[in-house]
Amino acid sequence: MDALGQEEMIRETNLSPDGKLIVWNEAGHAGYGIQLATLPDARSPKHITACTSGGRGSESDAVFSPDSSKLAFFSDCTADHKTAIFVTDSAGSTQPRLLAEMNGYAHDLSWSPDGKQLSFLYVEGATRPPSPIAAEKPPSGVIGVEGLEIQRVAEVDAASGQLTQVTPDGLYVYEFDWSPDSSKIAYVAAPPPGENNWWVAKLYTQPINGHPTAILDTQTVPGPLHGLQIAVPRWSPDGSRIGFIGGIMSDQGSTGGDLYTIASSGGDPVDETPGRTASPAWFVWIDNNSVGIAEVKGGSSHLFLYDLTSHQENADYDLTLPDSVGAGGLEMRVATSNTNTIALIRSSFSEPPEVWAGELMDLHQITHVNDGLKPLWGEAKSIEWTNSRDPDGKSGTFNIQGWLLLPAHYDPAKKYPLVVYVHGGPSAANMPRWPYAGYGAVPFSALDYFVLMPNPRGSYGQGEAFTQANRKDFGYGDLRDILAGVDALEKQYPIDNHRVGITGWSYGGFMTMFAVTQTHRFRAAVSGAGLADWLSYYGENSIDQWMIPFFGSSVYDDPRVYYKSSAMTFITQVKTPTLVVVGDRDGECPAPQSFEFWHALRDLGVPTQLVVYPNEGHGFANPEHRRDVLERALGWFDLYMPPSSDGPAQAGAR
């Protein structure tokens, strides 16, 4: 099952400002390397590397200078294998020269508009990636007073290589953008610890040689943005406004909401997409009155041109793709001096990731890195159903979307088991994406399960009101949406209703734990990095700030709202055999949550097993552990949902 164990072969792509050149990052034997080609056909790409004498390294963040003449990138091809910035000509005809070497973690490289500086986010002296999903440091000593790593905007002089930290050491910067005249930057930042405080971050502007000014604080601003999150700050071409995505977002980097603008001098933010029944996630200014937007719309990617004056889409530039766009978030690249040319990475359940480029309505496949990969799983279908907004059905209905994978060897005359895969977040969406080497839904289809990947209330794709519809209601409305989806599927497909299981990771792990306390419909369950008790979780995790927008207050001020959504509140109702897996250094969903759930099931006589993976955070890094989780989950469903099953198994491993 090689296609189920592939790391991402392509991670990044970028365009020269004139739209004539394209680069992308392609996996190699020792890391990711840069490929450079000429558009429109991009034939015979040239491999760009800072390594000499046959050495191998890992390169990333390739960016062209504003005049399209130079290419800069990060590489670890240095004597001590530290990250450094290298620069070459954009034709790749000269050996890249070392411009500056760093001592820490650096990412998001960009040129200043005047081409004089290279800027990036930098954590000097970092000992781990600045991410809450990375493995936490083992706790020791006095907790809460240890040195906090600060991510700042740094710049390197493009001529001399001199490195300067631009933003103050008292602010942790998450995202930034240059003003058009290169005199200022705008950025989203908060005091440390950075992993926790993104949910209370402010929007700042700062002269390059000056001090920051907060122009937006969502904790104090009135209106629909109050207390919510901001991301993707971007200056307008004339420098008068800054645009950003605002909304309720449960994870940094998983972006969705409405598009807002604010005067670059400060003032009241303006919602430019009010009431939109989709979730803008990324945008770029085309001119002072129009933007290009990428959004999640009904579980698909929607790319379009939007007029900020009329608040209308341009029908000539409107493309919906049954794909995922971007290797991480929903994003693309636009040639800044030739905005008709874009580049993006596309993948779906049937097509592995490749780079595409061209005009929005005339995109062409550029790379063929994954031509040999073919899906080993069944056909994917976008499905829709409706469900009541409240239990008594008096407040109307929601339209729900999800993805269904058919069994790989589907025969309509036979019955098959169903596994429901609940996404994390909760602010996220199941999207049609080629699977990577990690736990996910696709392998179950390859082994002849139906797989339902729902996008219930709380998900992106149906608008901000839909995304906020699970506030103070975790596990209730969203579970009803999921169960309604199972009902709808059983009426259309040959599903064995005695062989229905549920699984998920993170918020999906919580939903798995909570679901088996509310219904006996699921005959087996696998919870990955889950949450058993919101009350104890509040004091255990390293990112408690995310909970306030969703629960309305802290657990100390309103414990009841946390109590009602906790699986432990209803734990004695569980009958479903449940496998529980977690990393021992998970800061987002700490291992004690999994211990608590497993311990209760063991004492109640419910078949269960707990597996703790050493040196793993919220996202597993060790390939052996990724594979082991998948194999254990497949084995668990096979054991407790066998073909002869006519009810929940009552015996099994503890």
Tab-separated table of N, CA, C and O in Angstrom, residues 316 346 351 425 459 477 577 583:
chain	number	residue	atom	x	y	z
A	316	ASP	N	-16.166	36.263	-14.445
A	316	ASP	CA	-15.159	35.810	-15.408
A	316	ASP	C	-13.957	35.160	-14.734
A	316	ASP	O	-13.140	34.523	-15.403
A	346	ARG	N	-2.190	21.438	-6.227
A	346	ARG	CA	-3.511	20.817	-6.185
A	346	ARG	C	-3.382	19.335	-5.861
A	346	ARG	O	-2.463	18.659	-6.315
A	351	GLU	N	-6.202	12.400	-7.264
A	351	GLU	CA	-5.005	12.922	-7.904
A	351	GLU	C	-3.992	13.359	-6.851
A	351	GLU	O	-4.307	14.168	-5.988
A	425	GLY	N	-9.848	20.302	15.014
A	425	GLY	CA	-10.248	21.703	14.989
A	425	GLY	C	-10.722	22.187	16.360
A	425	GLY	O	-9.947	22.304	17.280
A	459	SER	N	-17.574	23.579	11.441
A	459	SER	CA	-16.596	23.439	10.359
A	459	SER	C	-16.558	24.694	9.493
A	459	SER	O	-17.470	25.514	9.507
A	477	GLY	N	-24.810	19.574	18.993
A	477	GLY	CA	-25.275	19.820	17.635
A	477	GLY	C	-24.406	19.155	16.590
A	477	GLY	O	-24.904	18.600	15.598
A	577	PRO	N	-16.321	-0.681	22.558
A	577	PRO	CA	-14.876	-0.939	22.657
A	577	PRO	C	-14.083	0.206	22.036
A	577	PRO	O	-14.334	0.595	20.888
A	583	GLY	N	0.433	10.881	22.184
A	583	GLY	CA	1.854	11.097	22.385
A	583	GLY	C	2.137	11.519	23.809
A	583	GLY	O	1.360	12.265	24.415
